[in-house]
Short mmCIF file of C-alpha atoms and ligand atoms in Angstrom, two decimals:
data_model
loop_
_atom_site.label_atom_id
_atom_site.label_comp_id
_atom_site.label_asym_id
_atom_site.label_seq_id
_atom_site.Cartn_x
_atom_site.Cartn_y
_atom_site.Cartn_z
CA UNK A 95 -99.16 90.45 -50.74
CA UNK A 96 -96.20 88.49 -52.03
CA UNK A 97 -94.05 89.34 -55.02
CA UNK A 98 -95.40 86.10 -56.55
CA UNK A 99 -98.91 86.40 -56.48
CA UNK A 100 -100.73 86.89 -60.12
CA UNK A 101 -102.38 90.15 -58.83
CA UNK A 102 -99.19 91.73 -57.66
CA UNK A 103 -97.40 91.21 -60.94
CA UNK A 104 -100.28 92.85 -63.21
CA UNK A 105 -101.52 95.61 -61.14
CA UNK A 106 -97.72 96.46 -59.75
CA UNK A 107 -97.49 99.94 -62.08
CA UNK A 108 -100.75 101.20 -61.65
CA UNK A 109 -100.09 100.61 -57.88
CA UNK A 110 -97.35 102.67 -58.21
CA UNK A 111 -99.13 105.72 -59.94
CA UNK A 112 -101.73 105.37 -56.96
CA UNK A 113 -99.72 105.11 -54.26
CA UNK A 114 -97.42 108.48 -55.58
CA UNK A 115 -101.00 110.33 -55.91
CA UNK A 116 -101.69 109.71 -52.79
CA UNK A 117 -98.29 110.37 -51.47
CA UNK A 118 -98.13 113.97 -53.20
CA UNK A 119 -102.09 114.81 -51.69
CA UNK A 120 -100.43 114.39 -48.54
CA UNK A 121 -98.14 117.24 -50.01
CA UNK A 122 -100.21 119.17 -51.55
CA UNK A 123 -102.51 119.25 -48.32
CA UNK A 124 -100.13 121.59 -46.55
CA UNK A 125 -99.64 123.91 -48.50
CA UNK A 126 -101.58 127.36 -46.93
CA UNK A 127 -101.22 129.66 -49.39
CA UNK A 128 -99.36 132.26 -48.16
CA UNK A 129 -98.07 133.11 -50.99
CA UNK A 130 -94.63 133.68 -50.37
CA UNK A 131 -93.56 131.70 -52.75
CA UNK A 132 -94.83 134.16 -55.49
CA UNK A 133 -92.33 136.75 -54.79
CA UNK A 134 -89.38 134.71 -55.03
CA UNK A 135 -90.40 132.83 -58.21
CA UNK A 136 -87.65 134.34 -61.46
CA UNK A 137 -90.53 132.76 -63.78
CA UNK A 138 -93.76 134.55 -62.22
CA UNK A 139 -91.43 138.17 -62.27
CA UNK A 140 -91.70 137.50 -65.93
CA UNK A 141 -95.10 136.91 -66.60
CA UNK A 142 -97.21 137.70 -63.84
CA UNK A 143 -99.54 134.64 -63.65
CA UNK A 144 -100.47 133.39 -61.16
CA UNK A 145 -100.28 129.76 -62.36
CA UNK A 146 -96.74 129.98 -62.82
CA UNK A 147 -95.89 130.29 -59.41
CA UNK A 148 -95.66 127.31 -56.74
CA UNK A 149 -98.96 128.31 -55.00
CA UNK A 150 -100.51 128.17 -58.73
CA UNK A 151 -98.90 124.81 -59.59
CA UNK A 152 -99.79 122.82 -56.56
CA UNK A 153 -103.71 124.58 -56.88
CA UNK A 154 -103.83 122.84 -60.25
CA UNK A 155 -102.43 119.67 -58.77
CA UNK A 156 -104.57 119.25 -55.91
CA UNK A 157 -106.68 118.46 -59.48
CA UNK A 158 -104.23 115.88 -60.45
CA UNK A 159 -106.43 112.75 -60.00
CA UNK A 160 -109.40 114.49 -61.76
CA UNK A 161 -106.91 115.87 -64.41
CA UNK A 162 -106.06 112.20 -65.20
CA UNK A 163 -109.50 111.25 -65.01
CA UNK A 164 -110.47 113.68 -68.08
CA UNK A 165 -107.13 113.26 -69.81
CA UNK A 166 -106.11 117.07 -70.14
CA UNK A 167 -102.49 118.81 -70.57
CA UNK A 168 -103.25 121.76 -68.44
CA UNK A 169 -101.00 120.99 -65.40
CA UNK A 170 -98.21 119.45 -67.31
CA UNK A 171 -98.18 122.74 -69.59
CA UNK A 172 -97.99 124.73 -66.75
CA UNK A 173 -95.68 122.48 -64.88
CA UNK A 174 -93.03 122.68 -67.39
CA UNK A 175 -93.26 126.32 -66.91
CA UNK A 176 -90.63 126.31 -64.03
CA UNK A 177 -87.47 126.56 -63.59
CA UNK A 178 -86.96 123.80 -61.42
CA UNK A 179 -84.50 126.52 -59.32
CA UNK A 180 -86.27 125.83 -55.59
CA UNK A 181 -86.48 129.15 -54.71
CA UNK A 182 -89.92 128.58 -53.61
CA UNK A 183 -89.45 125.62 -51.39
CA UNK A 184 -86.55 128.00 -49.82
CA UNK A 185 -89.05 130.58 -48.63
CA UNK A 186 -92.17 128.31 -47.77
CA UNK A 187 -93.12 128.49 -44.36
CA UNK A 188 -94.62 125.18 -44.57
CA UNK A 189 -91.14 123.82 -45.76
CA UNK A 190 -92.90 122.38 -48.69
CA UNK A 191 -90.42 120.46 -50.67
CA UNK A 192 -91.29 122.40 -53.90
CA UNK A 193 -88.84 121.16 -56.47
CA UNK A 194 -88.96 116.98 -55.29
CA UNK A 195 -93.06 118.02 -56.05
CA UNK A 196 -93.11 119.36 -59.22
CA UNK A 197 -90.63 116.69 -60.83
CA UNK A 198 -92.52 113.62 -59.13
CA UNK A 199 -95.56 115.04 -60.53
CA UNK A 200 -93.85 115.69 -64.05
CA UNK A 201 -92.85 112.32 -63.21
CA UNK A 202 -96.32 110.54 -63.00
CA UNK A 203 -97.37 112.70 -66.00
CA UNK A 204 -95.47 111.39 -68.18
CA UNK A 205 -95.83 107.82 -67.32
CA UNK A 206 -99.30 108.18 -67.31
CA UNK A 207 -98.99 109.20 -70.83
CA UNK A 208 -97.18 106.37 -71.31
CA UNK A 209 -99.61 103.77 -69.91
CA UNK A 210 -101.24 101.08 -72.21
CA UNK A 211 -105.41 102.42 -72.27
CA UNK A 212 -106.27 99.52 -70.39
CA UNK A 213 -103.68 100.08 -67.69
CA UNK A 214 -105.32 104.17 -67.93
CA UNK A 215 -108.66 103.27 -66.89
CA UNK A 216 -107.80 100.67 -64.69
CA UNK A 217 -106.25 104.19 -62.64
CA UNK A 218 -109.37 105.80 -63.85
CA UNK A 219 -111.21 102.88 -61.69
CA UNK A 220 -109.62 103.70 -59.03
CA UNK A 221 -109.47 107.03 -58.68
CA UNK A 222 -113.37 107.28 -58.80
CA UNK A 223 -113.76 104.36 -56.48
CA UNK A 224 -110.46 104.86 -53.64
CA UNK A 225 -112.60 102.70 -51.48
CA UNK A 226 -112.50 99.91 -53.89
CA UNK A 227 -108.79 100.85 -54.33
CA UNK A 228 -107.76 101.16 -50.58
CA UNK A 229 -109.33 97.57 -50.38
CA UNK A 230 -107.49 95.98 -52.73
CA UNK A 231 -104.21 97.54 -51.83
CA UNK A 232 -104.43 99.03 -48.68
CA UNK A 233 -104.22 102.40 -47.65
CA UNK A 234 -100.65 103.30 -47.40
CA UNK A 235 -99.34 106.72 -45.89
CA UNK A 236 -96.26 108.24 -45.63
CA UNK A 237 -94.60 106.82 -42.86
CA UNK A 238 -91.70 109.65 -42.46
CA UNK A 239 -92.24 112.88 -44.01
CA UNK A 240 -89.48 114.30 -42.83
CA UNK A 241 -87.42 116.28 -45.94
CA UNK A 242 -84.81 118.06 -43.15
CA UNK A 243 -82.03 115.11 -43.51
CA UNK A 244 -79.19 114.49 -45.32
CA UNK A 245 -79.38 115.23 -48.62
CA UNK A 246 -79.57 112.17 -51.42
CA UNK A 247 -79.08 113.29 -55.31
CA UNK A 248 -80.77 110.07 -57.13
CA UNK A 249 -79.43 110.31 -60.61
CA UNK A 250 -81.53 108.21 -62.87
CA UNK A 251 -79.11 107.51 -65.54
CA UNK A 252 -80.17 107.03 -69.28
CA UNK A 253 -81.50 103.36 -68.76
CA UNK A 254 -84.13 104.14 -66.15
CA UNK A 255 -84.97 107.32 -67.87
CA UNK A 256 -86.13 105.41 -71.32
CA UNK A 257 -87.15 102.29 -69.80
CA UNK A 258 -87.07 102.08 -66.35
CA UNK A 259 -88.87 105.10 -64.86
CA UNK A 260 -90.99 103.20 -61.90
CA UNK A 261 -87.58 102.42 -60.61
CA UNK A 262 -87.03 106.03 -60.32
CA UNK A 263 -90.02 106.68 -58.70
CA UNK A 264 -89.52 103.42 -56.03
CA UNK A 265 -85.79 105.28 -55.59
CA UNK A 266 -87.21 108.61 -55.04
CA UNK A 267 -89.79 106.94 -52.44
CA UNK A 268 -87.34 104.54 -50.43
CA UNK A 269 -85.19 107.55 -49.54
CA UNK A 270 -88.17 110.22 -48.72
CA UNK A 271 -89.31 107.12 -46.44
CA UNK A 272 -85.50 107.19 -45.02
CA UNK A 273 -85.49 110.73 -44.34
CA UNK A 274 -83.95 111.87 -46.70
CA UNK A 275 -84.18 115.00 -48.11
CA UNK A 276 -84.08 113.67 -51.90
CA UNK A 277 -83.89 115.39 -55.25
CA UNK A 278 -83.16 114.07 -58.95
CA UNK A 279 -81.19 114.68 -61.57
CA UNK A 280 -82.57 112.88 -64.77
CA UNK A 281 -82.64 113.31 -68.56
CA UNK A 282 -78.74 113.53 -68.59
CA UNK A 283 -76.34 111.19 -69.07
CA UNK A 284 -72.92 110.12 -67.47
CA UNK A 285 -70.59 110.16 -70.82
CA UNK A 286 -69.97 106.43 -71.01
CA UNK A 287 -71.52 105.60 -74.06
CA UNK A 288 -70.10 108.51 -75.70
CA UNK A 289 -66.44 107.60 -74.25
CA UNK A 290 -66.62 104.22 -75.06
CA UNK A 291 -67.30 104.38 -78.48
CA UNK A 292 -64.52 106.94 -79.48
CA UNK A 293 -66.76 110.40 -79.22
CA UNK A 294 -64.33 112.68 -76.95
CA UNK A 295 -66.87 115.62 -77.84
CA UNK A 296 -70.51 114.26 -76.64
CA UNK A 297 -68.59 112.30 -73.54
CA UNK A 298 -67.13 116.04 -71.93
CA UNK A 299 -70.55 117.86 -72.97
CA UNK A 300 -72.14 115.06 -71.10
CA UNK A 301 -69.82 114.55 -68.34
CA UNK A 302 -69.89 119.07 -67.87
CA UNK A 303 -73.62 119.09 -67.83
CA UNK A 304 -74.12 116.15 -64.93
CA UNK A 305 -71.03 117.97 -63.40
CA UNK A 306 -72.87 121.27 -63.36
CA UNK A 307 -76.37 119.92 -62.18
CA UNK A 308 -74.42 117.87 -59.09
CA UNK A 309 -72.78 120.59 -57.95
CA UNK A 310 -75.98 123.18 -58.11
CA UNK A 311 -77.94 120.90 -56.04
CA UNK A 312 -75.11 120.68 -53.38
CA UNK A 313 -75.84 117.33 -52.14
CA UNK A 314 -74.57 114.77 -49.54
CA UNK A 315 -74.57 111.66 -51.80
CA UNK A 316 -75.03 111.21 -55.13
CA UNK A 317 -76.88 107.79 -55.55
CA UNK A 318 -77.66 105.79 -58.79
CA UNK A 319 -79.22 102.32 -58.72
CA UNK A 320 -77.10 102.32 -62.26
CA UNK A 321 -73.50 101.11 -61.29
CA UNK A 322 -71.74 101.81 -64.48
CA UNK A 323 -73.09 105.57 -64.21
CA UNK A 324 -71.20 105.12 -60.45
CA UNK A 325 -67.88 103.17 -61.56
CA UNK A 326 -68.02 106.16 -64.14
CA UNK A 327 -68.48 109.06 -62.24
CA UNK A 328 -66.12 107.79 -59.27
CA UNK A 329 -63.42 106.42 -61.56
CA UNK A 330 -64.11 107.28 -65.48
CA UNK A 331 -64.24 110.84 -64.67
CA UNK A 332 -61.13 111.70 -63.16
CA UNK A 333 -59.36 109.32 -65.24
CA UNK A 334 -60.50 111.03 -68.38
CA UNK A 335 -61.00 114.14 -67.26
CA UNK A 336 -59.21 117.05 -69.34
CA UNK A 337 -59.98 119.40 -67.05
CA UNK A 338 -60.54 120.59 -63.28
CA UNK A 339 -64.11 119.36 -62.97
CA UNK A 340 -63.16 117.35 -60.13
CA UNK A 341 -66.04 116.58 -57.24
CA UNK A 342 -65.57 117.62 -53.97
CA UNK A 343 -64.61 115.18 -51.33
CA UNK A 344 -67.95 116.56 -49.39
CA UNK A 345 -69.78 114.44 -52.32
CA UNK A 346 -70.13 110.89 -51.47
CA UNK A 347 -70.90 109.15 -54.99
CA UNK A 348 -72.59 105.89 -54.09
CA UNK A 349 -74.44 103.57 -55.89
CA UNK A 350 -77.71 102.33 -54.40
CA UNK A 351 -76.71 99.14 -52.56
CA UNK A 352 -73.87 100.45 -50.84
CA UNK A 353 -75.70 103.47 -49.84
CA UNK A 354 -78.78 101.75 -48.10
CA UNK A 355 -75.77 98.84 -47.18
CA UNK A 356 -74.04 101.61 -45.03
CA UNK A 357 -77.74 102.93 -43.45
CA UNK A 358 -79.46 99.45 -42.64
CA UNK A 359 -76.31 97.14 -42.43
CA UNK A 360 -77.52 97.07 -38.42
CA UNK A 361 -81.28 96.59 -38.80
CA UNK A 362 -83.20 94.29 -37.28
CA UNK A 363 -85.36 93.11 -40.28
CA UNK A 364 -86.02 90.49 -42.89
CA UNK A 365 -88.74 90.70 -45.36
CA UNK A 366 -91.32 87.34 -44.71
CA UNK A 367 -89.99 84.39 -46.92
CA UNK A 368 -91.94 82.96 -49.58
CA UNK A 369 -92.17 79.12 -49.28
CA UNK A 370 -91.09 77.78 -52.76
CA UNK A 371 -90.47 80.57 -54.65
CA UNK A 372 -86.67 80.69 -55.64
CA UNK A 373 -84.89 84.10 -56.78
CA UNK A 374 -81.58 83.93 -58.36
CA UNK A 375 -79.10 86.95 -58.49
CA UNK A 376 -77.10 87.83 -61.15
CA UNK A 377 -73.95 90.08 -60.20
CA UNK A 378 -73.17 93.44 -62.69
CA UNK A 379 -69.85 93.12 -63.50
CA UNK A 380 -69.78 97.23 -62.42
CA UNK A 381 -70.50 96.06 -58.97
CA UNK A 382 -67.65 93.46 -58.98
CA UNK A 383 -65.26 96.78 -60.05
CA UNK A 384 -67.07 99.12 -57.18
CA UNK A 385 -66.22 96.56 -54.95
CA UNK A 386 -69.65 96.00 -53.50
CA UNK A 387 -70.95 92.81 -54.33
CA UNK A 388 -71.33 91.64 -50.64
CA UNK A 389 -73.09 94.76 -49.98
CA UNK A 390 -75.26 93.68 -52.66
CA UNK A 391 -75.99 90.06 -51.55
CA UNK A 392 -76.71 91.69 -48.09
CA UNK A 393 -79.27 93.82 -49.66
CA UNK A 394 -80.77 91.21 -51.64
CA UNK A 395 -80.93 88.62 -48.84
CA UNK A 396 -82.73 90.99 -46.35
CA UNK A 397 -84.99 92.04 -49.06
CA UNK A 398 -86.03 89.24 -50.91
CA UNK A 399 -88.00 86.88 -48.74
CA UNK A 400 -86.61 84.11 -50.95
CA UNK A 401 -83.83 81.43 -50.43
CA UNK A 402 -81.15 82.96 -53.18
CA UNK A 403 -79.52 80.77 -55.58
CA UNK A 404 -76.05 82.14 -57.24
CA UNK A 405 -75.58 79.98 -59.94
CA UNK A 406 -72.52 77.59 -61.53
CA UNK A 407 -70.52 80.81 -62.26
CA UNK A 408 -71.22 84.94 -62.10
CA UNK A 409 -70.51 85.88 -65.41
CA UNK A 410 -70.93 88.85 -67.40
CA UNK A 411 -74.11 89.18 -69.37
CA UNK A 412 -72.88 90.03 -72.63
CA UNK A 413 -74.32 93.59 -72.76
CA UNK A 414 -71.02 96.16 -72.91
CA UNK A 415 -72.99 98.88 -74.01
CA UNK A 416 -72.24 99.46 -77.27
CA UNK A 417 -70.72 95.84 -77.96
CA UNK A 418 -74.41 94.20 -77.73
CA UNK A 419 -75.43 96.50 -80.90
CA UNK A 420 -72.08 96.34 -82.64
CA UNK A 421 -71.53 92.51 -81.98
CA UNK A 422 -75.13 91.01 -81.18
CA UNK A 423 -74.11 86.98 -82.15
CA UNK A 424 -71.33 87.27 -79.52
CA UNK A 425 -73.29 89.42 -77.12
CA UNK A 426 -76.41 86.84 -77.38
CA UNK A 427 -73.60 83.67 -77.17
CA UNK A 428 -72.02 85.42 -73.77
CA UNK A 429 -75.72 85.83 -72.50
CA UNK A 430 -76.67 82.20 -73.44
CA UNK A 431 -74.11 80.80 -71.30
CA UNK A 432 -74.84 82.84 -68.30
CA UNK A 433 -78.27 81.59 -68.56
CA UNK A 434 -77.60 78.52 -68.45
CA UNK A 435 -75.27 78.91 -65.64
CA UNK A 436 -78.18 80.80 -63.72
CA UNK A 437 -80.33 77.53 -64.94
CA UNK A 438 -84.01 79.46 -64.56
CA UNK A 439 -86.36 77.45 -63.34
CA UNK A 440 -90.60 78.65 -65.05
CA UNK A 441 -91.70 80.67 -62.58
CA UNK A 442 -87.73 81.96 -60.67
CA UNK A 443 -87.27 85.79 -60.01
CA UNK A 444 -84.07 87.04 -61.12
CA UNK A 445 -82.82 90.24 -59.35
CA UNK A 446 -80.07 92.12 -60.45
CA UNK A 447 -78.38 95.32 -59.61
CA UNK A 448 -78.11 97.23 -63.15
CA UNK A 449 -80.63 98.75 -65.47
CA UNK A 450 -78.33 97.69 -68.37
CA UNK A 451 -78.01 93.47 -67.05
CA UNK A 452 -81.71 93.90 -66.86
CA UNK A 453 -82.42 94.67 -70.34
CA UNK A 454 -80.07 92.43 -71.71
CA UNK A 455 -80.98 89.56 -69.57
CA UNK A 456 -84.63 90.09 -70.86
CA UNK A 457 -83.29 89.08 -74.26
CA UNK A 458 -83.35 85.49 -72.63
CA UNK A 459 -86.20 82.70 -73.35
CA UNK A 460 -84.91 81.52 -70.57
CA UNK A 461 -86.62 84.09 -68.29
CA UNK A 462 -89.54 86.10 -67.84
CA UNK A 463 -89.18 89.58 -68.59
CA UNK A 464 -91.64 90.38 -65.63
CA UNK A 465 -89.10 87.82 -63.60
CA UNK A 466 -86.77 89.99 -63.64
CA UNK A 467 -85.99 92.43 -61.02
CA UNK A 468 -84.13 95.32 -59.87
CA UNK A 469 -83.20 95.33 -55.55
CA UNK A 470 -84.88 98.43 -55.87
CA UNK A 471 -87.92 96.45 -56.07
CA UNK A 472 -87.26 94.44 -53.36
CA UNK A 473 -86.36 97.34 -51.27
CA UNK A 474 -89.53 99.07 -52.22
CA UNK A 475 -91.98 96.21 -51.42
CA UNK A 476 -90.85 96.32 -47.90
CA UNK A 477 -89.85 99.73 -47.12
CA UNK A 478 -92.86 100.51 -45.45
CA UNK A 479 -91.88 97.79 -42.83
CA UNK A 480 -89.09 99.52 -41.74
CA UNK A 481 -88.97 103.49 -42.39
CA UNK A 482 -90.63 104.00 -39.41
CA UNK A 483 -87.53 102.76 -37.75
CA UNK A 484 -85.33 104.92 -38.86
CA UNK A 485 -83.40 107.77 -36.93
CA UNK A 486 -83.22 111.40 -38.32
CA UNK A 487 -80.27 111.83 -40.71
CA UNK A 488 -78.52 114.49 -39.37
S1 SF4 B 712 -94.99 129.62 -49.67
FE1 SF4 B 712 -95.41 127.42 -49.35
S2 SF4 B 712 -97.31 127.38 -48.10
FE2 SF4 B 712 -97.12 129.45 -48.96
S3 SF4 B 712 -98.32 129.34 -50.87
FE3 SF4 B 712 -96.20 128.94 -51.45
S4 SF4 B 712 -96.03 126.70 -51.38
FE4 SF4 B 712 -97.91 127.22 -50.27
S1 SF4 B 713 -89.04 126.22 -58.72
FE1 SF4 B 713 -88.39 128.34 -59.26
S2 SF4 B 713 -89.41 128.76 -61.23
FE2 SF4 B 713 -90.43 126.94 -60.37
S3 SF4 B 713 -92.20 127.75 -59.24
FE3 SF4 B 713 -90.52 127.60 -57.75
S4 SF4 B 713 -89.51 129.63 -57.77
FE4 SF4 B 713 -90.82 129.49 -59.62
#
């Protein structure tokens, strides 16, 4: 199914929550339990239930899709009951990915929660019926399950964490499909909006606490499909640093199109075009100062299925963070003029690289809110296609 199609567009959420369901059954399914995992747990030495250890909390999931049927809190309650640490997935024999489980699952939760009633029992529908489902959108399986790769920190960023979660989710899901082992950091927050509006205080506390949660997880790459939270941790950081909080070399800090630039920059693939349907790209201006912008195109070429259209000029969107609250005329008179350089056809997709460009570009009459896109998006409607390609990261 194209990225056109009427269907596509007003089922593509509740797709996602389906699709993750079914990806975390596949989980679930293997656990044994052992019990193993109880020993280990800091939070079940405390209380001594049962429920509070990772054999407990993936029991009560393997109820998740009758859970959401009846609407209850149980699992979340207990879900939040954890630490979050990994010990457990550290001694499973079954080399169950604990922690990337329990915060996908807080994950759906909570946009579950979130979802319109309508858009509920639509999921509802489907859950009761998954032949009626699996008809309409296929039965998809994970491809690559394999969690033993290189490791991939996907920081969320403040922007996908208040109004882009599905993003996160798609992220989380492209890399697992990689072969990556992936975890996230979310809920915190880089220290740019703090820095750039004069508050030396909030930026360190933020920029400490992101430090501190990098550096437990000990990852390969730390990946954002938010560039400023990149340009800021990469440059930002050491530039207003203050102290010796300074990430190891070891730490690749990429942001998401020059990460999955530098892994599929030599595959074979292009996603089906899609006769008449036009996207146009609009570049961040933190891509221009990463330095990726070709990396970027690349991405959104391959990905797209659509002939791309750049526009008159690339201009900045008039967002700045804080300037589009403190100035919003001049904000709304910079975005004006880059849409009518971009020149939006009814109907155009408009794909961008930045959480922040999205939102302000959505400010537009000019465009669709639902037209516009993140590559994430594009990546994640055809990842399926190709992670069965992919080698082992070792
Ligand atoms: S150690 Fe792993 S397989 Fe055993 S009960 Fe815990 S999660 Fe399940
Ligand atoms: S992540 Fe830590 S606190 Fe949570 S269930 Fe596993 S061992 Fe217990």
């Amino acid at each position: 199914m194209k990225l056109t199609e009427k269907k596509e567009k007003k089922f593509f959420s509740v797709k996602d929550t389906l699709f993750s369901l079914e990806e975390i059954s596949d989980i679930l399914s293997s656990c044994k339990k052992c019990g193993k995992c109880q020993s280990v747990c800091p939070v079940f030495e405390n209380t001594g239930f049962e429920h509070h250890t990772a054999r407990g909390k993936i029991s009560l999931l393997q109820g998740l899709e009758k859970e959401l049927l009846f609407d209850k809190s149980k699992i979340e309650e207990n879900l939040k009951v954890c630490l979050l640490c990994g010990k457990c997935g550290e001694a499973c024999p079954r080399n169950i990915d604990t922690k990337t489980l329990f915060i996908k699952s807080r994950l759906i939760l909570n946009d579950f929660k979130q979802k319109s009633f309508i858009k509920k029992n639509i999921i509802r529908f489907f859950i009761a019926f998954p032949k009626i489902k699996n008809f309409i959108f296929g039965n998809q399986k994970i491809q690559n399950k394999n969690f033993s790769g290189k490791k991939v920190l996907f920081f969320s960023g403040c922007l996908f964490d208040q109004f882009y979660r599905d993003k996160t989710l798609k992220a989380f899901d492209i890399f697992n499909k990689l072969g990556y082992n992936t975890s996230l950091v979310s809920g915190e927050c880089c220290g740019i909006p703090f820095l750039s509006s004069g508050d030396m205080k909030k930026y360190r506390f933020s920029r400490e606490r992101l430090y501190g949660k990098i550096i437990d997880e000990k990852p390969d790459f730390v990946v954002s499909g938010c560039p400023t939270c990149i340009d800021t941790i990469k440059k930002v950081w050491s530039e207003f640093s203050y102290d010796d909080l300074i990430l190891s070399e070891k730490i690749k800090v990429m942001d998401f199109h020059e990460f999955l630039y530098s892994d599929l920059k030599d595959l074979n693939f292009s996603a089906e075009k899609t006769e008449n349907m036009k996207i146009k790209w609009h570049t961040p201006c933190h891509i221009k100062s990463l330095g990726i912008e070709n990396e970027a195109r690349f991405l959104v070429d391959k990905f797209s299925g659509c002939s791309i259209e750049k526009g008159k000029e690339d201009s900045c969107c008039g967002f700045g963070g804080t300037f589009s609250m403190e100035h919003p005329l001049m904000s709304m008179s910079v975005l004006d003029k880059r849409m009518k350089s971009l020149d939006m056809k009814k109907d155009e997709l408009l794909v961008t690289g930045c959480p922040a460009c999205m939102m302000q570009l959505g400010r537009s009459s000019s465009v669709k809110k639902e037209n516009i896109l993140h590559t994430i998006d594009l990546v994640f409607k055809n990842i399926d296609k190709i992670s069965g390609n992919q080698e082992e990261k070792i």
